[in-house]
mmCIF file of C-alpha atoms in Angstrom:
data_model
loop_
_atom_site.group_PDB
_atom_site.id
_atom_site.type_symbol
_atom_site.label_atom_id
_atom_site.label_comp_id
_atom_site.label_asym_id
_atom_site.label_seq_id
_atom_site.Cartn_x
_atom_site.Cartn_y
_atom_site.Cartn_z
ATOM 1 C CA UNK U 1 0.000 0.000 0.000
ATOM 2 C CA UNK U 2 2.508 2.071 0.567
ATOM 3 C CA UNK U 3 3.450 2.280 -2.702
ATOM 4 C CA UNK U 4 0.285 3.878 -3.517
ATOM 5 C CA UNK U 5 0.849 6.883 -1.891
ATOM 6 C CA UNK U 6 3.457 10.083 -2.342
ATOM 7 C CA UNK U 7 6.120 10.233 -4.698
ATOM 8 C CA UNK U 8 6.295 6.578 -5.645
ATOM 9 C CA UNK U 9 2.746 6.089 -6.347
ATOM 10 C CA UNK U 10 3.014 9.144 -8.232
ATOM 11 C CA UNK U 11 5.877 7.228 -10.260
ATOM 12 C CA UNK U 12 3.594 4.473 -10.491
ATOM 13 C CA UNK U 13 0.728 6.469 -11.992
ATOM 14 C CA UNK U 14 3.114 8.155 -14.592
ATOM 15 C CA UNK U 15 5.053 4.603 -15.515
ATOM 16 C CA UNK U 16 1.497 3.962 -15.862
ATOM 17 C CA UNK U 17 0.059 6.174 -18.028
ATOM 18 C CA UNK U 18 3.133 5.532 -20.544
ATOM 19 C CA UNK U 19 2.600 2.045 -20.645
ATOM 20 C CA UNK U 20 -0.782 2.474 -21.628
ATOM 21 C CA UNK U 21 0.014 5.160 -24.948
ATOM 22 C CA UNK U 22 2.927 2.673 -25.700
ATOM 23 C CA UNK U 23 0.115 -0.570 -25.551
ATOM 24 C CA UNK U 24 -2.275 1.597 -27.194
ATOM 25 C CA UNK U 25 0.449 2.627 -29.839
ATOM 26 C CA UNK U 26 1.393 -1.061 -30.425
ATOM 27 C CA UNK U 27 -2.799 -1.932 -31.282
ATOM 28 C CA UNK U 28 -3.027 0.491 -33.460
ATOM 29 C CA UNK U 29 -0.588 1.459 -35.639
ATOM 30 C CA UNK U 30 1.149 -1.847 -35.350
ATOM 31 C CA UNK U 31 -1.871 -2.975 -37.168
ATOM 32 C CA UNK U 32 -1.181 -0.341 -39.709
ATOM 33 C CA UNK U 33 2.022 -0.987 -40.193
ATOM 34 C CA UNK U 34 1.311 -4.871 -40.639
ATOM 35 C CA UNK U 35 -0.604 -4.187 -43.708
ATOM 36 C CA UNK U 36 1.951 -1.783 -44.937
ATOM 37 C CA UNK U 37 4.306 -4.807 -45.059
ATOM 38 C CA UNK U 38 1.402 -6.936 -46.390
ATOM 39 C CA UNK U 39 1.174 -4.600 -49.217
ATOM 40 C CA UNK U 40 4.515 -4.728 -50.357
ATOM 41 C CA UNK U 41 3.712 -8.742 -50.445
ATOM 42 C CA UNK U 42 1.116 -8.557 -52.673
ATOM 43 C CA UNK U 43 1.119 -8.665 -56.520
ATOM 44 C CA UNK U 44 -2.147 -7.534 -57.637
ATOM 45 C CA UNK U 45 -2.479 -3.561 -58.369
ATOM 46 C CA UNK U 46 -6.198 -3.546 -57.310
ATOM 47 C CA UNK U 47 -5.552 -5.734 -54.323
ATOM 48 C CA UNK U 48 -2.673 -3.161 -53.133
ATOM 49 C CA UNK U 49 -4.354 -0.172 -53.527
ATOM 50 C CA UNK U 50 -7.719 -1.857 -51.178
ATOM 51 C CA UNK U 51 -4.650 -2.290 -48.592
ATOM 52 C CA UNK U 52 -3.414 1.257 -48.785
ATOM 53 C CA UNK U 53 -6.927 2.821 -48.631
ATOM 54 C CA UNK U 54 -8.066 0.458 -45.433
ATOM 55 C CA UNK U 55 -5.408 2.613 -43.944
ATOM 56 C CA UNK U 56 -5.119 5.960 -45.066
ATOM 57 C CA UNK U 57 -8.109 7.586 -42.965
ATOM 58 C CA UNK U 58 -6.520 6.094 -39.606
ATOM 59 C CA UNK U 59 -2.377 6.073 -39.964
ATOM 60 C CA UNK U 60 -1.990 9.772 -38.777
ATOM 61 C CA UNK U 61 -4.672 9.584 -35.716
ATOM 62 C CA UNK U 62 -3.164 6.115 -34.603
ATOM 63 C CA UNK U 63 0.719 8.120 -34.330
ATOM 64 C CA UNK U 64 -0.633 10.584 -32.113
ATOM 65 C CA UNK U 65 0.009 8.124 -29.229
ATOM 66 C CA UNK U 66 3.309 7.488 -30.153
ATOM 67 C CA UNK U 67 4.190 11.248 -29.406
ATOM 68 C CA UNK U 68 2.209 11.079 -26.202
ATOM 69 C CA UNK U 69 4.482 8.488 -25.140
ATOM 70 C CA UNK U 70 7.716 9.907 -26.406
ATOM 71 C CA UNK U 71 6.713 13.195 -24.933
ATOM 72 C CA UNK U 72 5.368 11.940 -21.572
ATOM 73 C CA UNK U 73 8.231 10.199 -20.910
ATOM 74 C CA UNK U 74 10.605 13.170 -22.030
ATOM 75 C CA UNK U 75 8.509 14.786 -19.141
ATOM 76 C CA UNK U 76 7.929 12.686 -16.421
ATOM 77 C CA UNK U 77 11.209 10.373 -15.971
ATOM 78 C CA UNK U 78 13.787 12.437 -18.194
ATOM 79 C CA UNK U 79 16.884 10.268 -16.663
ATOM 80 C CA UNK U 80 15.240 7.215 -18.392
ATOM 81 C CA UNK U 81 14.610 8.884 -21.625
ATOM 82 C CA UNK U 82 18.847 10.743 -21.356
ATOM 83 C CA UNK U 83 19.752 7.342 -21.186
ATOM 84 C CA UNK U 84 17.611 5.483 -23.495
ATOM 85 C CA UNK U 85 17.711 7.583 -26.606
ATOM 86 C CA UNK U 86 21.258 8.179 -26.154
ATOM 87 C CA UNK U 87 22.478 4.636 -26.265
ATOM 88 C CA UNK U 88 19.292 3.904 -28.820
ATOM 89 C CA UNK U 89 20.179 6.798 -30.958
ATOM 90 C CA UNK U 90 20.369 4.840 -34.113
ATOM 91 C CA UNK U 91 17.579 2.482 -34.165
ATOM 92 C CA UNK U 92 15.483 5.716 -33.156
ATOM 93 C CA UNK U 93 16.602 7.781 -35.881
ATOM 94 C CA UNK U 94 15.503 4.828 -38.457
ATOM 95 C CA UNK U 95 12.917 4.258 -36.637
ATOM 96 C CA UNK U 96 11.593 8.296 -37.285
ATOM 97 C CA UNK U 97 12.623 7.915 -41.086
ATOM 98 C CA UNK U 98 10.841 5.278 -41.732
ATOM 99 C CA UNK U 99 7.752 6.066 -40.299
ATOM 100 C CA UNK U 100 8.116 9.527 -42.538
ATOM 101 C CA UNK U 101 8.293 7.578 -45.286
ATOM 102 C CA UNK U 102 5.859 5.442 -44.533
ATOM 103 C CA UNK U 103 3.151 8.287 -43.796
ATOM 104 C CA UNK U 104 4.246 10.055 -47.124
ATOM 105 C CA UNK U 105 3.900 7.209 -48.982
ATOM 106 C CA UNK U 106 0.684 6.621 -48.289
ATOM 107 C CA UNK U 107 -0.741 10.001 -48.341
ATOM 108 C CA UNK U 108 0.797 10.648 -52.155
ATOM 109 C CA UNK U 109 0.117 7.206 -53.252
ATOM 110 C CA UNK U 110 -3.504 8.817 -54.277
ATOM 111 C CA UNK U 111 -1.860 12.041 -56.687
ATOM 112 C CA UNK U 112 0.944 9.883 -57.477
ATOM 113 C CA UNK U 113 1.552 8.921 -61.481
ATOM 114 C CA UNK U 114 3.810 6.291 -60.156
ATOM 115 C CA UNK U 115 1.356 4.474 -57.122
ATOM 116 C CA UNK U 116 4.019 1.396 -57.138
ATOM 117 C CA UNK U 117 6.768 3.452 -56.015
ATOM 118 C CA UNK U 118 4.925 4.461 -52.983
ATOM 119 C CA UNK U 119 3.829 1.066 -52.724
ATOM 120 C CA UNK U 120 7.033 -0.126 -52.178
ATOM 121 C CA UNK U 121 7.886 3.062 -50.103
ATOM 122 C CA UNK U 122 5.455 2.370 -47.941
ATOM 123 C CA UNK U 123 6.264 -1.159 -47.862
ATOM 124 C CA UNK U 124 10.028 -0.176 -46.837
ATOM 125 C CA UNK U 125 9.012 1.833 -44.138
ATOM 126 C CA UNK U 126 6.649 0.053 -42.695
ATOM 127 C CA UNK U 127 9.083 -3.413 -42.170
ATOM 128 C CA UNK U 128 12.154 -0.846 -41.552
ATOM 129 C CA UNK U 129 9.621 0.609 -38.750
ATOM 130 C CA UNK U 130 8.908 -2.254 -37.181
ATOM 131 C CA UNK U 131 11.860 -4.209 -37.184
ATOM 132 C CA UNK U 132 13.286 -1.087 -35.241
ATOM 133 C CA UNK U 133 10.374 -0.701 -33.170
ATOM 134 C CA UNK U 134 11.657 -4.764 -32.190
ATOM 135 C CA UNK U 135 14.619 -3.475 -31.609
ATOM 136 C CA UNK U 136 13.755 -0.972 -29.238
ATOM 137 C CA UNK U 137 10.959 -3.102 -27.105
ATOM 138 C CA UNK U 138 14.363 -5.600 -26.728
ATOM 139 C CA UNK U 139 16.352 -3.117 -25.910
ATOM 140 C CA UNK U 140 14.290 -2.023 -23.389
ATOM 141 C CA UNK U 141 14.075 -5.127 -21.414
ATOM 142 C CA UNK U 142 17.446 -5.577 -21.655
ATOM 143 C CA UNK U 143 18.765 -2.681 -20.610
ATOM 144 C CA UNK U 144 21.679 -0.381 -20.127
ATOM 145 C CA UNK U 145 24.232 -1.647 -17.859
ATOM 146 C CA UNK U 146 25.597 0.979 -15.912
ATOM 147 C CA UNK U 147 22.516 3.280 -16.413
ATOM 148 C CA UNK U 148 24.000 5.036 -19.375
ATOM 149 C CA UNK U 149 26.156 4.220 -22.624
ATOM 150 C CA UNK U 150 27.238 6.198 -26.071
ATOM 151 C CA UNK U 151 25.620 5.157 -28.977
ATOM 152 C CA UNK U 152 29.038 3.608 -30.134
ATOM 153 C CA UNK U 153 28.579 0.478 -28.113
ATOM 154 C CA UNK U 154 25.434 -1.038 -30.073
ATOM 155 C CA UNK U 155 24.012 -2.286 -26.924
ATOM 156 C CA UNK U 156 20.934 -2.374 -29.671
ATOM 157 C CA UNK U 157 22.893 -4.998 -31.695
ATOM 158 C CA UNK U 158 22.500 -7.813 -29.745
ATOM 159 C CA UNK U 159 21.265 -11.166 -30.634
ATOM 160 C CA UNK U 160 18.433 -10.679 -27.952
ATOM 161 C CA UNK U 161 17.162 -7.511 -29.580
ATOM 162 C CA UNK U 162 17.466 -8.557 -33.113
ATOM 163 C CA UNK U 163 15.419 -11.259 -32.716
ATOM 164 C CA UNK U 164 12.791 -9.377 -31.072
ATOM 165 C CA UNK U 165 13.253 -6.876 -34.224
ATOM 166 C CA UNK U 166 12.243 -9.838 -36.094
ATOM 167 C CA UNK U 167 9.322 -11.392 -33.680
ATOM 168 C CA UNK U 168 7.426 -7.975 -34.105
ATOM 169 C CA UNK U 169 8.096 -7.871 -37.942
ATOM 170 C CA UNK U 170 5.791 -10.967 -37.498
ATOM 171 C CA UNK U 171 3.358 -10.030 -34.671
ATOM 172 C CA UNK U 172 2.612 -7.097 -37.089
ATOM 173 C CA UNK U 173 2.105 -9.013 -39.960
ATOM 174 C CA UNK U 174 -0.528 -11.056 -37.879
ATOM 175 C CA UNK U 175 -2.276 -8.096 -36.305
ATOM 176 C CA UNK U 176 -2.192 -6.674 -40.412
ATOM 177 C CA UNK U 177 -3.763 -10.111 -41.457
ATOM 178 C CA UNK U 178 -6.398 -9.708 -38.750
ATOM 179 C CA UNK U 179 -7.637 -6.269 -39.535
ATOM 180 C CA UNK U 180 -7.398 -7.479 -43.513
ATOM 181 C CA UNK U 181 -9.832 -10.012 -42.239
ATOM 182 C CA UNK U 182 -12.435 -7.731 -41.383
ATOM 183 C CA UNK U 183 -11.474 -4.795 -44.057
ATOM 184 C CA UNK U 184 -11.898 -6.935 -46.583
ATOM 185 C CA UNK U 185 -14.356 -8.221 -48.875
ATOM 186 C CA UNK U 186 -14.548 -11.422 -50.733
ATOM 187 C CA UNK U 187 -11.500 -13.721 -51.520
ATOM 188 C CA UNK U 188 -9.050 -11.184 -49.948
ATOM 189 C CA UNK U 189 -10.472 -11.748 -46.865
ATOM 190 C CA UNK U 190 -10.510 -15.037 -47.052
ATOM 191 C CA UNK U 191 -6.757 -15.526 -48.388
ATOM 192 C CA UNK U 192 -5.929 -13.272 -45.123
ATOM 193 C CA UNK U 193 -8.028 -16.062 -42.807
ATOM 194 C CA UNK U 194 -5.508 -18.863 -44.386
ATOM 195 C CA UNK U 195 -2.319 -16.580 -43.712
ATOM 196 C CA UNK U 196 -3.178 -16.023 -39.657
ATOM 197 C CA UNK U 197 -3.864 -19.386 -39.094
ATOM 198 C CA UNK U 198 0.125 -20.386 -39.787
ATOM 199 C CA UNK U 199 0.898 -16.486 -38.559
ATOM 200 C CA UNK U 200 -0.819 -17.470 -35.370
ATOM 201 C CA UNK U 201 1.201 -20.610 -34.771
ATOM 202 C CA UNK U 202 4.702 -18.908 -35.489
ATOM 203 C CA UNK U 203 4.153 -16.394 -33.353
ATOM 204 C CA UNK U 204 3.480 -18.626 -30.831
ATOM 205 C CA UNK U 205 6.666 -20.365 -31.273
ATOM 206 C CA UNK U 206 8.771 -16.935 -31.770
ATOM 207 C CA UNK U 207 6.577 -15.865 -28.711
ATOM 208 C CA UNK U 208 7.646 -18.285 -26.421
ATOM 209 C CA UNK U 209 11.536 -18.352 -27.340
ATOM 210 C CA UNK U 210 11.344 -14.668 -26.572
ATOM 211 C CA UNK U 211 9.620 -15.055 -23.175
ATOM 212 C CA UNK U 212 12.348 -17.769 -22.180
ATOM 213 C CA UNK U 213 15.150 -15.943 -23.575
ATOM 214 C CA UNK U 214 13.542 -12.549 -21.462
ATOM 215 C CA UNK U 215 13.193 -14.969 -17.895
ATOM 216 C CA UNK U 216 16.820 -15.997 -18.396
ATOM 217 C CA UNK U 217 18.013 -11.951 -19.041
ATOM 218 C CA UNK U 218 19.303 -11.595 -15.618
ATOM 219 C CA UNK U 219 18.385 -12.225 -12.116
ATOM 220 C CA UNK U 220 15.204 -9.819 -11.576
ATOM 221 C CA UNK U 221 13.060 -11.354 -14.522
ATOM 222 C CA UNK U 222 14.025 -15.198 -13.383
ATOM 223 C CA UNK U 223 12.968 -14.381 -9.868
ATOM 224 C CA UNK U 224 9.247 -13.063 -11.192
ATOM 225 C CA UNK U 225 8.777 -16.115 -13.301
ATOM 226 C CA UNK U 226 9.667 -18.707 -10.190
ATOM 227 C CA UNK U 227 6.393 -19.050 -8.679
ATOM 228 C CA UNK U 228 4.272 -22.028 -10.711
ATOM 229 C CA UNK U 229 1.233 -20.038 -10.086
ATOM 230 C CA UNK U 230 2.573 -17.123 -11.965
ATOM 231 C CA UNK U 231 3.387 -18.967 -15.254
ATOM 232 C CA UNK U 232 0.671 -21.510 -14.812
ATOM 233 C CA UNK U 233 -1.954 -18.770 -15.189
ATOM 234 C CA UNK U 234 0.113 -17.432 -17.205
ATOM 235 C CA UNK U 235 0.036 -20.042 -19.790
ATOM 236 C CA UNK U 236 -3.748 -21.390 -18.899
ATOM 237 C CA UNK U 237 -4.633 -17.435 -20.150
ATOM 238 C CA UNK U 238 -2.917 -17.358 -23.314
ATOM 239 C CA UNK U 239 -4.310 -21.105 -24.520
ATOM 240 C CA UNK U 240 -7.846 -19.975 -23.776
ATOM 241 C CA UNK U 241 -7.250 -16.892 -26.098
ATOM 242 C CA UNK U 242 -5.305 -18.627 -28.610
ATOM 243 C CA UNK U 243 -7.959 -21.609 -28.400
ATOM 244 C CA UNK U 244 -10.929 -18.391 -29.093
ATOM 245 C CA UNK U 245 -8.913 -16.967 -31.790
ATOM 246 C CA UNK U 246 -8.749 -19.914 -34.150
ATOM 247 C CA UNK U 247 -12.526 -20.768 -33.265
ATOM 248 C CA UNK U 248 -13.561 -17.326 -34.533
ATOM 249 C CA UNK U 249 -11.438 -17.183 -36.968
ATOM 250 C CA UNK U 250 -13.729 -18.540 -39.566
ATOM 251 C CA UNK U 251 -16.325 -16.686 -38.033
ATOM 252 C CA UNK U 252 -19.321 -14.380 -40.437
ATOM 253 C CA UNK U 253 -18.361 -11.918 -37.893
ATOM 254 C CA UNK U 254 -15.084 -10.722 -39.002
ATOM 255 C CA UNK U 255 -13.935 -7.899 -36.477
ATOM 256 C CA UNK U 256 -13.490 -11.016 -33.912
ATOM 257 C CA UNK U 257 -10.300 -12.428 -34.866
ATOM 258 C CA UNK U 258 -8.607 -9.082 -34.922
ATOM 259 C CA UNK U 259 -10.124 -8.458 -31.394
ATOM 260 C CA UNK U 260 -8.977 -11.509 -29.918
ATOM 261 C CA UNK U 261 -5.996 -11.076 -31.164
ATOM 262 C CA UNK U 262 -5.856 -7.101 -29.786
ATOM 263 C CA UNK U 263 -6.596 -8.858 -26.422
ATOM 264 C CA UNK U 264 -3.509 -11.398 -26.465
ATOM 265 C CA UNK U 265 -1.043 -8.681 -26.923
ATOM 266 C CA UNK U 266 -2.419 -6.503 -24.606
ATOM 267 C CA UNK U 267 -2.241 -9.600 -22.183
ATOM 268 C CA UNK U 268 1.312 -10.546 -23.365
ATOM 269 C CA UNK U 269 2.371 -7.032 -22.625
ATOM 270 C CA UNK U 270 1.003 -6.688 -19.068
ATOM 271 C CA UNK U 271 2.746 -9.586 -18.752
ATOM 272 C CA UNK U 272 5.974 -8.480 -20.016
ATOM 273 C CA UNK U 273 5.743 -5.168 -18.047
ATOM 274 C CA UNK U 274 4.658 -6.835 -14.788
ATOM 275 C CA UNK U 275 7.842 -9.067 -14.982
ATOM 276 C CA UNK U 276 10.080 -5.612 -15.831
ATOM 277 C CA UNK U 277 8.559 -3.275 -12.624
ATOM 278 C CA UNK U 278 9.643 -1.469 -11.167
ATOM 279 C CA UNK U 279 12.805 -1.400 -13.793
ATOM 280 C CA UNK U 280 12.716 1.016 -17.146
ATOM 281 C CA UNK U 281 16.424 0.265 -17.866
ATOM 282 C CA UNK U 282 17.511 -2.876 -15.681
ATOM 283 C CA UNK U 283 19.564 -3.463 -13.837
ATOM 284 C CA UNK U 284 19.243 0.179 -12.588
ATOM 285 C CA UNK U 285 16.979 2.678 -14.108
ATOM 286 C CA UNK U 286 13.436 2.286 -11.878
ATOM 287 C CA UNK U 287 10.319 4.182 -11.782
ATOM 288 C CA UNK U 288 11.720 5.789 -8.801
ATOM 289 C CA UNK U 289 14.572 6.858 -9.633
ATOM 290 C CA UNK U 290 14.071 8.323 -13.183
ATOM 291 C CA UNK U 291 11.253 10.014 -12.126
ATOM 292 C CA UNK U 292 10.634 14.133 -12.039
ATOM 293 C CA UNK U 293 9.512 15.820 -9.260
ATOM 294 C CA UNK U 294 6.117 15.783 -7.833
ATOM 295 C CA UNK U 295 4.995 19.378 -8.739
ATOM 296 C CA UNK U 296 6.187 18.450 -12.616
ATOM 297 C CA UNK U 297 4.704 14.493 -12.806
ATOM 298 C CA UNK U 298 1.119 16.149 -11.336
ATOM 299 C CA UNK U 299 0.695 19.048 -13.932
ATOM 300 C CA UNK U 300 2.115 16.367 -16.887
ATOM 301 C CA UNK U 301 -0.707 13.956 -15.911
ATOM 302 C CA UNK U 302 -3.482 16.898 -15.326
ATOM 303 C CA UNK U 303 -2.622 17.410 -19.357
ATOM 304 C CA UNK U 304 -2.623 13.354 -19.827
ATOM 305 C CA UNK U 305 -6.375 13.571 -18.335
ATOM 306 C CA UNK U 306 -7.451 15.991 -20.925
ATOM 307 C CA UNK U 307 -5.481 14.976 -23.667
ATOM 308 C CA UNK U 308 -6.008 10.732 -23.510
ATOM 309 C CA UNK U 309 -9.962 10.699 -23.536
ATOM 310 C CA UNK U 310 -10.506 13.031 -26.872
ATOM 311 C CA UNK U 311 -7.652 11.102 -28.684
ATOM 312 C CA UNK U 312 -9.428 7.491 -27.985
ATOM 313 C CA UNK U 313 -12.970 9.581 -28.752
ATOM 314 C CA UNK U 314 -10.915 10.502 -32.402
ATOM 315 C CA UNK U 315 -9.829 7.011 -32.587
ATOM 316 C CA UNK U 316 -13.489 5.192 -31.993
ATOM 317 C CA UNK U 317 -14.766 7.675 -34.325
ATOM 318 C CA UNK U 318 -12.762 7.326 -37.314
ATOM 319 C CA UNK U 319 -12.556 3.636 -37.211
ATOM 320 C CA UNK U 320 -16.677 3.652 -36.518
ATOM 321 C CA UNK U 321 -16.990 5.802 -40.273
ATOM 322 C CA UNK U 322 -14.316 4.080 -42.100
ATOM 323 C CA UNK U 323 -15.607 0.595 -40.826
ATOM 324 C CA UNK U 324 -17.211 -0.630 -43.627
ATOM 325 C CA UNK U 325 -15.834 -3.313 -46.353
ATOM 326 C CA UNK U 326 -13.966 -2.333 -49.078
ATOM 327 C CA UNK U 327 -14.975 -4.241 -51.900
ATOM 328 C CA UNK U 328 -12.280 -4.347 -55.301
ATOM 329 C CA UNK U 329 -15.409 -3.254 -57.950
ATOM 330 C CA UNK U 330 -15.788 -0.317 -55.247
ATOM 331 C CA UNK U 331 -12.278 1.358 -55.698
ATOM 332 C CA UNK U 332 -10.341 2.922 -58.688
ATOM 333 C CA UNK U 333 -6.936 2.173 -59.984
ATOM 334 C CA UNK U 334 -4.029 4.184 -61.470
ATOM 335 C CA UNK U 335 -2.226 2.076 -64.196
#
């Protein structure tokens, strides 16, 4: 309890709050992204162009949380973020480009008299994006020894955090497949039902690799994970949602995959952040210690409370307009 109360349960609130724009960050425009990279995998003009306009009302609105976190946490633990984005300069800095080139991309793929370049543009950016993005979310779990490091060393080089670079190109590409599933009309959604099935069941296997790997990281995360309660729940949790997802899957109801699958990550990342608190940077970067003052966390978190409640009202509204199917006789293409 007492943890609840003063300056550490106002570190709690603010680690908090940032967890939930980075979750809400991940849903969203890591769905977006997934069918960026989807894109560039598919052949058909017609079939490309349904992909890139199932996006284009909702990229921009879905980004706003990523500058809500990147800003919230410039503002309320500014040690973390001196020590994170120095040693993480360059997978940052990629990161940024390619989500520019991404969001161009997809905004002048409708004036453009070449929509294949910013097909593959957008295609580019959106794997570059979240490979880095993997890279980061690994590099944040396994930390900066020492609290701090140049961006020389490559601490984000590791074998650790390029494989979880590569388990979110995939996540992404499932989340894409599941909002393709209910964007879609016809045979493309169909052909997007056969592609999560096997999506599902590799990132299941990357999944779990990565959670072992993460336990065995150092000393903190092993000592969460001992308790057979813990990752007996744990487990029991994720096999009812995985069992839902492929029962829906097939479903006439086609917002329910993606859903279910919304729901696992969301799980997997409480999970994941449980196991890390009160660490941002193990072994020594905490809530606690990172953290502003009082006076600054309480007027940062006044402006969260305004600012959170209209962007998810923006969000629910765009996707409740733009939620209809898009059907290929319905659209025009550029030859």
């Amino acid at each position: 309890m007492d943890l609840l109360t003063g300056q550490d349960g106002l570190a709690i609130v603010s680690g908090a709050t940032l967890a939930f724009s980075l979750l809400t960050y991940i849903l969203l425009d890591g769905t977006d992204l997934g069918v960026g990279i989807w894109l560039g995998l598919t052949r058909q003009a017609a079939d490309r162009h349904r992909l890139a306009l199932s996006i284009l009302p909702i990229w921009d609105a879905n980004e706003t949380w990523l500058v809500l976190l990147l800003g919230g946490m410039l503002a309320l633990f500014p040690t973390a973020y001196s020590a994170f984005f120095t040693a993480m300069l360059v997978p940052s800095l990629m990161m940024a480009i390619a989500l520019v080139l991404r969001g161009a991309a997809v905004e002048f793929r409708q004036v453009s008299r070449r929509p294949w370049l910013c097909d593959l543009a957008i295609f580019a950016g959106s794997l570059s994006a979240a490979f880095f993005q993997g890279i980061l979310f690994g590099s944040v779990i396994q930390g900066i020894p020492g609290g701090a490091a140049p961006p020389e060393t490559l601490l984000w080089c590791t074998p650790f955090t390029l494989f979880s670079g590569g388990l979110v190109v995939v996540l992404y590409l499932l989340m894409g497949a599941g909002w393709l599933i209910w964007r879609m009309a016809g045979e493309l959604s169909n052909f997007y039902r056969r592609r999560a099935a096997w999506l599902g069941v590799l990132t299941l296997l990357l999944g779990a690799v990565f959670l072992a790997w993460m336990i065995r990281l150092n000393a903190h995360n092993a000592a969460r994970w001992q308790d057979t309660p813990v990752w007996v729940t744990f487990l029991g949790l994720l096999a009812i949602l995985t069992w839902i997802f492929y029962r829906v899957l097939h479903h006439h109801l086609t917002v329910l995959p993606l859903m279910t699958l919304l729901l696992a990550v969301a799980f997997v990342f409480m999970a994941i952040a449980l196991t890390l608190f009160p660490l941002l940077l193990p072994p020594h970067v905490t809530l606690f210690n990172s953290a502003a003052p009082a006076a600054t966390q309480g007027f940062v978190l006044v402006g969260y409370g305004l600012v959170i409640p209209f962007t998810l009202f923006y969000n629910t509204y765009v996707f409740s307009v733009f939620r209809g199917k898009i059907h290929r006789q319905s659209v025009s293409v550029k030859n």
